[in-house]
Short mmCIF file of C-alpha atoms in Angstrom, two decimals:
data_model
loop_
_atom_site.label_atom_id
_atom_site.label_comp_id
_atom_site.label_asym_id
_atom_site.label_seq_id
_atom_site.Cartn_x
_atom_site.Cartn_y
_atom_site.Cartn_z
CA MET A 3 0.00 0.00 0.00
CA LYS A 4 1.25 3.46 -0.88
CA GLU A 5 2.39 5.44 2.14
CA LYS A 6 0.39 8.55 2.99
CA MET A 7 1.70 11.72 4.63
CA LEU A 8 -0.31 14.41 6.39
CA SER A 9 1.37 17.81 6.03
CA ILE A 10 0.29 20.69 8.29
CA ALA A 11 1.30 24.28 9.08
CA PRO A 12 -0.28 24.79 12.51
CA SER A 13 0.35 28.53 12.83
CA PHE A 14 0.85 31.70 10.83
CA ASN A 15 2.86 33.21 13.68
CA CYS A 16 6.52 33.77 12.83
CA SER A 17 9.23 36.17 13.93
CA LEU A 18 10.77 36.06 10.43
CA THR A 19 9.66 38.10 7.41
CA CYS A 20 10.99 36.05 4.52
CA GLU A 21 9.86 37.49 1.19
CA GLY A 22 7.48 35.19 -0.63
CA CYS A 23 6.91 32.76 2.25
CA TYR A 24 3.28 31.63 2.32
CA LEU A 25 3.40 31.66 6.12
CA THR A 26 4.49 35.28 6.45
CA THR A 27 3.50 37.04 3.21
CA GLY A 28 0.01 38.45 2.84
CA VAL A 29 -1.14 36.96 6.15
CA THR A 30 -4.21 38.75 7.46
CA LYS A 31 -5.46 39.11 11.03
CA LEU A 32 -8.32 36.78 10.14
CA MET A 33 -5.80 34.13 9.08
CA ARG A 34 -3.80 34.54 12.29
CA ASP A 35 -6.98 34.31 14.38
CA SER A 36 -8.02 31.10 12.62
CA VAL A 37 -5.31 28.96 14.24
CA LYS A 38 -6.91 25.67 15.22
CA SER A 39 -7.27 24.26 18.73
CA ASP A 40 -5.65 21.12 20.12
CA TYR A 41 -9.03 19.41 19.88
CA TYR A 42 -9.12 20.15 16.13
CA TRP A 43 -5.65 18.64 15.61
CA LYS A 44 -6.46 15.60 17.75
CA ARG A 45 -9.50 14.89 15.59
CA ALA A 46 -7.46 15.50 12.42
CA PHE A 47 -4.75 13.08 13.57
CA ASP A 48 -7.28 10.40 14.52
CA LEU A 49 -9.07 10.72 11.18
CA ALA A 50 -5.76 10.60 9.30
CA ILE A 51 -4.77 7.35 11.02
CA GLN A 52 -8.19 5.87 10.27
CA ASN A 53 -7.62 6.67 6.60
CA GLY A 54 -4.18 5.11 6.35
CA TYR A 55 -1.83 8.04 6.95
CA GLU A 56 1.42 7.01 8.65
CA GLU A 57 3.69 10.08 8.45
CA LEU A 58 3.13 13.58 9.77
CA ALA A 59 5.06 16.57 8.42
CA MET A 60 4.77 19.94 10.12
CA THR A 61 6.46 23.34 10.23
CA LEU A 62 7.92 24.99 13.31
CA ASN A 63 8.12 28.74 12.83
CA PRO A 64 10.26 30.74 15.27
CA TYR A 65 7.97 32.61 17.65
CA PRO A 66 7.54 32.60 21.45
CA GLY A 67 5.96 29.35 22.63
CA ALA A 68 6.32 27.59 19.25
CA GLU A 69 8.36 24.66 20.53
CA GLU A 70 5.90 23.91 23.32
CA VAL A 71 3.02 23.81 20.82
CA THR A 72 5.02 21.67 18.38
CA LEU A 73 6.05 19.13 21.01
CA ARG A 74 2.44 18.92 22.18
CA HIS A 75 1.28 18.22 18.62
CA ILE A 76 4.01 15.61 18.19
CA ALA A 77 2.89 13.82 21.36
CA MET A 78 -0.71 13.89 20.15
CA ALA A 79 0.31 12.48 16.78
CA ARG A 80 2.37 9.69 18.36
CA LYS A 81 -0.56 8.76 20.57
CA ALA A 82 -2.85 8.70 17.53
CA GLY A 83 -0.52 6.20 15.86
CA PHE A 84 1.75 8.06 13.43
CA LYS A 85 4.90 6.02 12.69
CA ARG A 86 7.09 8.88 11.45
CA ILE A 87 7.10 12.57 12.28
CA ALA A 88 9.00 15.19 10.30
CA VAL A 89 9.48 18.82 11.34
CA THR A 90 10.83 21.64 9.18
CA THR A 91 12.34 24.60 11.02
CA VAL A 92 15.38 26.88 11.25
CA GLN A 93 18.55 26.20 13.20
CA GLN A 94 17.79 28.67 16.01
CA CYS A 95 14.76 26.53 16.89
CA MET A 96 16.74 23.33 17.41
CA THR A 97 16.60 21.81 20.90
CA LYS A 98 17.38 18.36 22.25
CA GLU A 99 13.71 17.87 23.05
CA LEU A 100 12.73 18.56 19.45
CA ILE A 101 15.54 16.46 17.97
CA ASN A 102 14.65 13.51 20.20
CA ALA A 103 10.93 13.82 19.42
CA VAL A 104 11.12 13.58 15.62
CA ASP A 105 12.24 11.03 13.06
CA ILE A 106 13.10 13.58 10.36
CA LEU A 107 14.40 17.08 11.04
CA THR A 108 14.65 19.54 8.14
CA ILE A 109 16.68 22.70 8.65
CA SER A 110 16.11 25.51 6.14
CA TRP A 111 19.03 27.57 4.85
CA ASP A 112 18.62 30.55 2.52
CA ASP A 113 20.03 33.98 1.76
CA MET A 114 17.14 35.69 3.55
CA ARG A 115 18.44 34.40 6.87
CA PHE A 116 22.15 34.37 6.04
CA GLY A 117 24.07 37.16 4.35
CA ASP A 118 26.36 34.60 2.72
CA ALA A 119 26.98 30.87 2.90
CA GLY A 120 29.76 31.33 5.46
CA GLN A 121 27.37 32.95 7.94
CA ILE A 122 25.70 29.57 8.51
CA LEU A 123 28.88 28.31 10.15
CA ARG A 124 29.61 31.65 11.82
CA ASP A 125 26.19 31.63 13.48
CA ALA A 126 26.82 28.15 14.85
CA GLN A 127 30.25 29.18 16.12
CA GLY A 128 28.98 32.47 17.56
CA SER A 129 25.99 31.05 19.39
CA SER A 130 26.61 28.55 22.16
CA GLU A 131 23.01 27.34 21.88
CA ILE A 132 23.09 26.71 18.11
CA GLY A 133 26.60 25.26 18.29
CA ALA A 134 25.58 22.88 21.08
CA MET A 135 22.59 21.62 19.08
CA TRP A 136 24.71 20.90 16.00
CA SER A 137 27.19 19.06 18.25
CA TYR A 138 24.30 17.04 19.64
CA ILE A 139 23.09 16.16 16.14
CA TRP A 140 26.58 15.01 15.12
CA SER A 141 26.70 12.87 18.29
CA LEU A 142 23.81 10.85 16.88
CA MET A 143 26.28 9.35 14.41
CA ASN A 144 28.45 7.92 17.17
CA GLU A 145 28.35 4.19 17.84
CA GLU A 146 28.18 4.96 21.56
CA TYR A 147 24.93 6.89 21.16
CA GLU A 148 21.88 4.95 22.25
CA GLY A 149 19.37 7.35 23.72
CA GLY A 150 16.60 4.75 23.79
CA GLU A 151 16.95 4.01 20.08
CA TYR A 152 17.71 0.29 20.58
CA ASP A 153 15.63 -2.53 21.99
CA GLY A 154 16.72 -4.92 24.74
CA GLU A 155 18.54 -7.09 22.22
CA GLY A 156 20.56 -4.22 20.79
CA ASN A 157 18.55 -3.90 17.58
CA LEU A 158 18.08 -0.43 16.12
CA VAL A 159 14.41 0.49 16.40
CA ARG A 160 14.50 4.13 15.40
CA SER A 161 16.96 6.15 13.33
CA PHE A 162 17.22 9.90 12.87
CA HIS A 163 17.25 11.62 9.50
CA LEU A 164 18.67 15.12 8.97
CA ASN A 165 17.60 17.01 5.87
CA ILE A 166 19.07 20.35 4.78
CA ASN A 167 16.57 22.37 2.77
CA LEU A 168 18.13 24.99 0.49
CA LEU A 169 15.83 27.69 -0.83
CA TRP A 170 16.85 27.88 -4.46
CA THR A 171 17.06 31.67 -4.94
CA PRO A 172 19.28 33.50 -7.44
CA VAL A 173 21.77 34.27 -4.66
CA VAL A 174 22.05 30.60 -3.70
CA PHE A 175 22.54 29.68 -7.36
CA GLU A 176 24.93 32.46 -8.27
CA GLU A 177 26.96 32.91 -5.08
CA TRP A 178 26.62 30.03 -2.64
CA LEU A 179 27.33 27.40 -5.26
CA ASP A 180 30.55 29.23 -6.13
CA ASP A 181 31.68 29.18 -2.49
CA ASP A 182 34.33 26.44 -2.20
CA ASP A 183 33.88 26.05 1.56
CA PHE A 184 30.12 25.69 1.17
CA ILE A 185 30.46 23.10 -1.60
CA GLU A 186 32.99 21.17 0.48
CA SER A 187 30.59 21.15 3.43
CA MET A 188 27.71 19.91 1.25
CA GLU A 189 29.90 17.14 -0.19
CA TRP A 190 30.91 16.10 3.33
CA LEU A 191 27.28 15.94 4.41
CA LEU A 192 26.30 13.78 1.45
CA ASN A 193 29.34 11.54 1.12
CA GLU A 194 30.97 11.19 4.52
CA ALA A 195 28.60 12.19 7.31
CA GLY A 196 25.86 9.93 8.55
CA SER A 197 25.77 6.43 9.99
CA GLU A 198 23.36 3.61 10.74
CA ASN A 199 21.87 5.80 13.45
CA MET A 200 21.57 8.88 11.27
CA THR A 201 21.06 9.50 7.56
CA ILE A 202 21.43 12.83 5.77
CA SER A 203 19.95 14.40 2.65
CA ILE A 204 19.88 17.77 0.90
CA THR A 205 16.74 19.01 -0.81
CA HIS A 206 15.72 22.29 -2.33
CA LEU A 207 12.62 24.44 -2.39
CA LEU A 208 12.19 26.45 -5.58
CA TYR A 209 11.70 30.17 -4.97
CA LYS A 210 8.93 31.41 -7.26
#
């Protein structure tokens, strides 16, 4: 049977103002006020499971209280019976609680958040919080890492997938892809990073 995925954007709230983003561009007060209740999402998750959906994909926009809401929705979805949960967010929203709660974590990189490709690394080096979360993600590749991911017989029961989502804008095409350090980092992610515990991919979202 073909796998089915439920994709949701629970909130229009966001502290970013990325040009062209459907979550932050042209959003009216009516749209912001129409955010659904937990009861609505519980019913939606239950109905999705009843109709054969197994994976939930959701966005986590950076705004006060966003992580709490996202973790609550994840718990509701797990209880309903979803087998895989994927969250798309930005690197300043990464926490251990979020990383441990999802099966697939997508981090978005684009020139609206970073002045140049090198700023991605500079932000991680300049922020102890962001740097610590990337270190935690890389620790998932270690053989010593268990974190409840194995059963009593030592068999892997859950792996973690990291996806880097590049917004394909003219700047990314014309400048980032000419940055040798950036290309080297992308090649490392695809060809050398990762392990049985953790797989890695790079995708792109076309900017229209």
